[in-house]
Coordinates of N, CA and C in Angstrom, one line a residue:
M40 N 0.8 -1.2 0.0 CA 0.0 0.0 0.1 C 0.9 1.3 0.0
Q41 N 0.6 2.2 -0.8 CA 1.3 3.4 -0.9 C 1.0 4.3 0.3
K42 N 2.2 4.8 0.9 CA 2.2 5.7 2.0 C 1.6 7.1 1.6
K43 N 0.8 7.7 2.5 CA 0.3 9.0 2.3 C 0.5 9.9 3.4
I44 N 0.6 11.2 3.2 CA 0.7 12.1 4.3 C -0.3 13.2 4.0
K45 N -0.6 13.9 5.1 CA -1.6 15.1 5.0 C -0.8 16.3 5.4
I46 N -0.8 17.3 4.6 CA -0.2 18.6 5.0 C -1.2 19.5 5.2
E47 N -1.4 20.0 6.5 CA -2.5 20.8 6.9 C -2.1 22.3 7.2
F48 N -2.9 23.2 6.5 CA -2.7 24.7 6.6 C -4.0 25.2 7.3
L49 N -3.9 25.9 8.3 CA -5.1 26.5 8.9 C -6.3 25.6 8.7
N50 N -7.3 26.0 7.9 CA -8.5 25.1 7.7 C -8.5 24.4 6.4
N51 N -7.4 24.1 5.9 CA -7.3 23.3 4.7 C -6.2 22.4 4.6
F52 N -6.1 21.5 3.7 CA -5.1 20.5 3.7 C -4.9 19.9 2.2
I53 N -3.8 19.3 2.0 CA -3.6 18.5 0.8 C -3.1 17.1 1.2
I54 N -3.3 16.2 0.4 CA -2.9 14.8 0.6 C -1.8 14.5 -0.5
V55 N -0.7 13.9 0.0 CA 0.4 13.6 -0.8 C 0.6 12.1 -0.7
E56 N 0.7 11.6 -1.9 CA 1.1 10.1 -2.1 C 2.7 10.1 -2.2
L57 N 3.3 9.5 -1.2 CA 4.8 9.5 -1.2 C 5.4 8.5 -2.2
D58 N 6.5 8.9 -2.8 CA 7.2 8.0 -3.6 C 8.0 7.1 -2.8
N59 N 8.6 6.0 -3.4 CA 9.4 5.1 -2.7 C 10.9 5.6 -2.7
T60 N 11.3 6.7 -2.0 CA 12.6 7.2 -2.0 C 13.0 7.3 -0.6
D61 N 14.4 7.5 -0.4 CA 15.0 7.6 0.9 C 14.4 8.9 1.6
T62 N 14.3 10.0 0.8 CA 13.8 11.2 1.4 C 12.3 11.1 1.9
A63 N 11.5 10.5 1.0 CA 10.2 10.3 1.5 C 10.1 9.4 2.7
K64 N 10.9 8.4 2.8 CA 10.9 7.5 4.0 C 11.3 8.3 5.3
E65 N 12.2 9.3 5.1 CA 12.6 10.1 6.3 C 11.5 10.9 6.7
I66 N 10.8 11.6 5.9 CA 9.7 12.3 6.1 C 8.5 11.4 6.9
W67 N 8.2 10.4 6.3 CA 7.3 9.4 6.9 C 7.6 9.1 8.3
D68 N 8.9 8.7 8.5 CA 9.5 8.4 9.8 C 9.5 9.6 10.9
A69 N 9.6 10.8 10.4 CA 9.7 12.0 11.2 C 8.3 12.6 11.6
C70 N 7.2 12.0 11.0 CA 5.9 12.5 11.3 C 5.5 12.2 12.7
P71 N 4.6 13.1 13.5 CA 4.2 14.3 12.9 C 5.3 15.5 12.9
I72 N 5.2 16.3 11.9 CA 6.0 17.5 11.8 C 5.2 18.7 11.9
K73 N 5.7 19.6 12.9 CA 5.0 20.9 13.0 C 5.9 22.0 12.6
S74 N 5.6 22.9 11.8 CA 6.6 23.9 11.3 C 5.8 25.3 11.0
V75 N 6.6 26.2 10.4 CA 6.0 27.5 10.1 C 6.3 27.8 8.6
T76 N 5.2 28.2 7.9 CA 5.3 28.4 6.5 C 6.2 29.6 6.1
N77 N 6.8 29.4 4.9 CA 7.4 30.6 4.2 C 6.9 30.6 2.8
T78 N 6.9 31.7 2.3 CA 6.4 31.8 0.8 C 7.5 32.5 -0.1
W79 N 7.4 32.0 -1.3 CA 8.4 32.6 -2.3 C 7.8 32.5 -3.7
G80 N 7.1 33.6 -4.0 CA 6.2 33.6 -5.2 C 5.0 32.6 -4.9
K81 N 4.8 31.6 -5.9 CA 3.8 30.6 -5.6 C 4.4 29.4 -5.3
E82 N 5.2 29.5 -4.2 CA 5.9 28.2 -3.6 C 5.7 28.5 -2.0
I83 N 5.3 27.4 -1.4 CA 5.3 27.4 0.1 C 6.2 26.4 0.5
Y84 N 7.2 26.8 1.4 CA 8.1 25.8 1.9 C 8.2 25.9 3.5
F85 N 8.6 24.9 4.2 CA 8.8 24.9 5.6 C 9.8 23.9 6.1
E86 N 10.5 24.3 7.0 CA 11.6 23.5 7.6 C 11.1 22.3 8.3
T87 N 11.9 21.2 8.2 CA 11.5 19.9 8.9 C 12.5 19.4 9.9
G88 N 13.6 19.9 9.8 CA 14.7 19.3 10.6 C 15.3 18.0 10.2
I89 N 14.8 17.6 8.9 CA 15.4 16.3 8.3 C 16.6 16.6 7.5
K90 N 17.6 15.8 7.6 CA 18.8 16.0 7.0 C 19.0 14.8 6.0
V91 N 19.0 15.0 4.6 CA 19.1 14.0 3.6 C 20.2 14.5 2.6
V92 N 20.5 13.6 1.7 CA 21.4 14.1 0.6 C 20.5 14.2 -0.6
K93 N 21.1 15.0 -1.6 CA 20.4 15.2 -2.8 C 20.4 13.9 -3.6
E94 N 19.2 13.5 -4.1 CA 19.1 12.2 -5.0 C 19.4 12.5 -6.3
K95 N 19.8 11.5 -7.2 CA 20.2 11.6 -8.5 C 19.1 12.3 -9.3
S96 N 17.8 11.8 -8.9 CA 16.7 12.3 -9.6 C 16.2 13.7 -9.2
A97 N 16.9 14.4 -8.5 CA 16.6 15.8 -8.0 C 16.5 16.7 -9.2
K98 N 15.5 17.6 -9.2 CA 15.3 18.6 -10.3 C 14.9 19.9 -9.8
D99 N 15.1 21.0 -10.5 CA 14.7 22.3 -10.1 C 13.4 22.8 -10.9
I100 N 13.0 22.2 -11.8 CA 11.7 22.5 -12.5 C 10.7 21.4 -12.3
I101 N 9.7 21.7 -11.6 CA 8.7 20.6 -11.2 C 7.5 20.8 -11.9
N102 N 6.7 19.7 -12.0 CA 5.3 19.8 -12.5 C 4.3 20.0 -11.4
L103 N 3.2 20.7 -11.7 CA 2.1 20.9 -10.7 C 1.8 19.7 -10.2
G104 N 1.7 19.7 -8.8 CA 1.3 18.4 -8.0 C 2.5 17.7 -7.6
E105 N 3.7 17.9 -8.0 CA 4.9 17.2 -7.4 C 5.3 18.0 -6.1
I106 N 5.6 17.3 -5.2 CA 6.0 17.8 -3.9 C 7.5 17.5 -3.8
A107 N 8.2 18.5 -3.3 CA 9.7 18.5 -3.4 C 10.3 18.6 -2.0
F108 N 11.5 18.2 -1.8 CA 12.3 18.4 -0.6 C 13.6 19.2 -0.9
W109 N 13.6 20.5 -0.4 CA 14.8 21.2 -0.6 C 15.9 20.8 0.4
V110 N 16.9 20.1 0.0 CA 17.9 19.5 0.8 C 18.6 20.6 1.6
E111 N 19.1 21.6 1.0 CA 19.9 22.7 1.7 C 19.1 23.4 2.8
G112 N 17.8 23.5 2.6 CA 17.0 24.2 3.6 C 16.3 23.2 4.5
S113 N 16.5 21.8 4.4 CA 15.8 20.8 5.2 C 14.3 21.1 5.1
S114 N 13.8 21.5 4.0 CA 12.4 21.9 3.9 C 11.6 21.2 2.8
I115 N 10.3 20.9 3.2 CA 9.4 20.5 2.1 C 9.0 21.8 1.3
A116 N 8.9 21.6 0.0 CA 8.6 22.7 -0.9 C 7.5 22.3 -1.8
I117 N 6.5 23.1 -1.8 CA 5.2 23.0 -2.7 C 5.1 24.0 -3.6
G118 N 5.5 23.9 -4.8 CA 5.2 24.8 -5.9 C 3.9 24.6 -6.5
F119 N 3.2 25.8 -6.7 CA 1.9 25.8 -7.3 C 1.8 26.9 -8.4
G120 N 2.9 27.4 -8.8 CA 2.8 28.4 -9.9 C 4.2 29.0 -10.0
A121 N 4.3 30.1 -10.6 CA 5.7 30.9 -10.8 C 6.3 31.3 -9.6
T122 N 7.5 31.1 -9.4 CA 8.4 31.6 -8.3 C 9.1 32.8 -9.0
P123 N 10.0 33.6 -8.2 CA 10.6 34.8 -8.6 C 11.6 34.5 -9.8
I124 N 12.1 33.2 -9.9 CA 13.0 32.9 -11.0 C 12.5 32.1 -12.1
S125 N 11.1 31.9 -12.1 CA 10.5 31.0 -13.1 C 10.5 31.8 -14.5
K126 N 10.7 30.9 -15.5 CA 10.5 31.5 -16.8 C 9.0 31.2 -17.2
V127 N 8.6 31.5 -18.5 CA 7.2 31.3 -18.9 C 6.7 30.0 -18.5
D128 N 5.6 29.8 -17.9 CA 4.8 28.7 -17.6 C 5.6 27.6 -16.9
E129 N 6.4 27.8 -16.0 CA 7.1 26.8 -15.2 C 7.0 27.0 -13.8
I130 N 7.3 26.0 -13.0 CA 7.4 26.1 -11.6 C 8.9 25.8 -11.4
R131 N 9.7 26.8 -11.1 CA 11.1 26.6 -10.9 C 11.5 26.9 -9.5
L132 N 12.1 25.9 -8.8 CA 12.7 26.0 -7.4 C 14.1 26.7 -7.4
V133 N 14.4 27.1 -6.3 CA 15.6 27.8 -6.1 C 16.8 27.0 -6.5
T134 N 16.8 25.6 -6.2 CA 17.9 24.7 -6.7 C 17.2 23.4 -6.8
K135 N 18.0 22.4 -7.3 CA 17.5 21.1 -7.6 C 17.1 20.5 -6.2
A136 N 15.9 19.9 -6.2 CA 15.3 19.3 -5.0 C 14.9 17.9 -5.3
N137 N 14.8 17.1 -4.1 CA 14.3 15.7 -4.2 C 12.8 15.7 -4.3
I138 N 12.3 15.1 -5.3 CA 10.7 14.8 -5.3 C 10.4 13.8 -4.4
I139 N 9.5 14.0 -3.4 CA 9.1 13.1 -2.5 C 7.7 12.4 -2.8
G140 N 6.8 13.1 -3.6 CA 5.6 12.6 -4.0 C 4.8 13.4 -4.8
K141 N 3.5 13.1 -4.8 CA 2.6 13.8 -5.8 C 1.2 14.0 -5.1
T142 N 0.6 15.1 -5.5 CA -0.8 15.3 -4.9 C -1.7 15.5 -6.0
K143 N -3.0 15.1 -5.7 CA -4.1 15.4 -6.7 C -4.9 16.4 -6.2
S144 N -4.6 16.9 -5.0 CA -5.4 18.0 -4.3 C -5.4 19.2 -5.1
D145 N -6.4 20.1 -4.9 CA -6.5 21.4 -5.6 C -5.5 22.3 -4.9
L146 N -4.3 22.6 -5.6 CA -3.3 23.5 -5.0 C -3.8 25.0 -5.0
S147 N -4.9 25.3 -5.6 CA -5.3 26.7 -5.5 C -5.6 27.1 -4.1
I148 N -5.9 26.2 -3.2 CA -6.1 26.6 -1.7 C -4.8 27.1 -1.2
L149 N -3.7 26.9 -1.7 CA -2.5 27.5 -1.2 C -2.3 29.0 -1.4
E150 N -3.1 29.6 -2.4 CA -3.0 31.0 -2.7 C -3.2 31.9 -1.4
V151 N -3.9 31.3 -0.5 CA -4.3 32.1 0.7 C -3.3 31.9 1.9
V152 N -2.4 31.0 1.8 CA -1.5 30.7 2.8 C -0.3 31.8 2.8
N153 N -0.1 32.3 3.9 CA 1.0 33.4 4.1 C 2.2 32.8 4.9
S154 N 3.3 33.5 4.8 CA 4.4 33.3 5.6 C 4.0 33.4 7.1
G155 N 4.6 32.5 8.0 CA 4.4 32.7 9.4 C 3.2 31.8 9.9
E156 N 2.5 31.1 9.1 CA 1.4 30.2 9.5 C 1.9 28.9 10.0
I157 N 1.2 28.3 10.8 CA 1.6 27.0 11.3 C 1.1 25.9 10.3
V158 N 2.1 24.9 10.0 CA 1.7 23.8 9.1 C 1.9 22.5 9.9
I159 N 1.2 21.5 9.7 CA 1.4 20.2 10.3 C 1.3 19.1 9.3
V160 N 2.3 18.3 9.4 CA 2.5 17.1 8.4 C 2.3 15.8 9.2
D161 N 1.4 15.0 8.8 CA 1.2 13.6 9.5 C 0.9 12.5 8.6
R162 N 1.1 11.4 9.1 CA 0.7 10.2 8.3 C -0.7 9.9 8.2
I163 N -1.1 9.4 7.1 CA -2.5 9.0 6.9 C -2.4 7.3 6.8
Y164 N -3.2 6.7 7.7 CA -3.3 5.2 7.6 C -4.5 4.7 6.9

């Protein structure tokens, strides 16, 4: 059975289906995670305290719905549109990041999330 996590912001949340990667396993094992959001254009990221290495499949341009882990910032990163360094019609992260999973949730809910808000990540069984 595929592992899933819930990332909860204020009164809304997204469900993420985790990939079978070392980074995704570390996130699963660390749950529950409570942190504070940061925003960068149409990206939300938050520190987890998890230390991992950059995987060979790491990338800096992600598809809508892909959830990433920014290794240097020990942070989960959720891109849902253009960032300050994006070119036309792309979601470009600050650096290559490990992809930890995918969501089918409506990411437009993230438009109202601001820096400084509490975020909670937990397992779904």
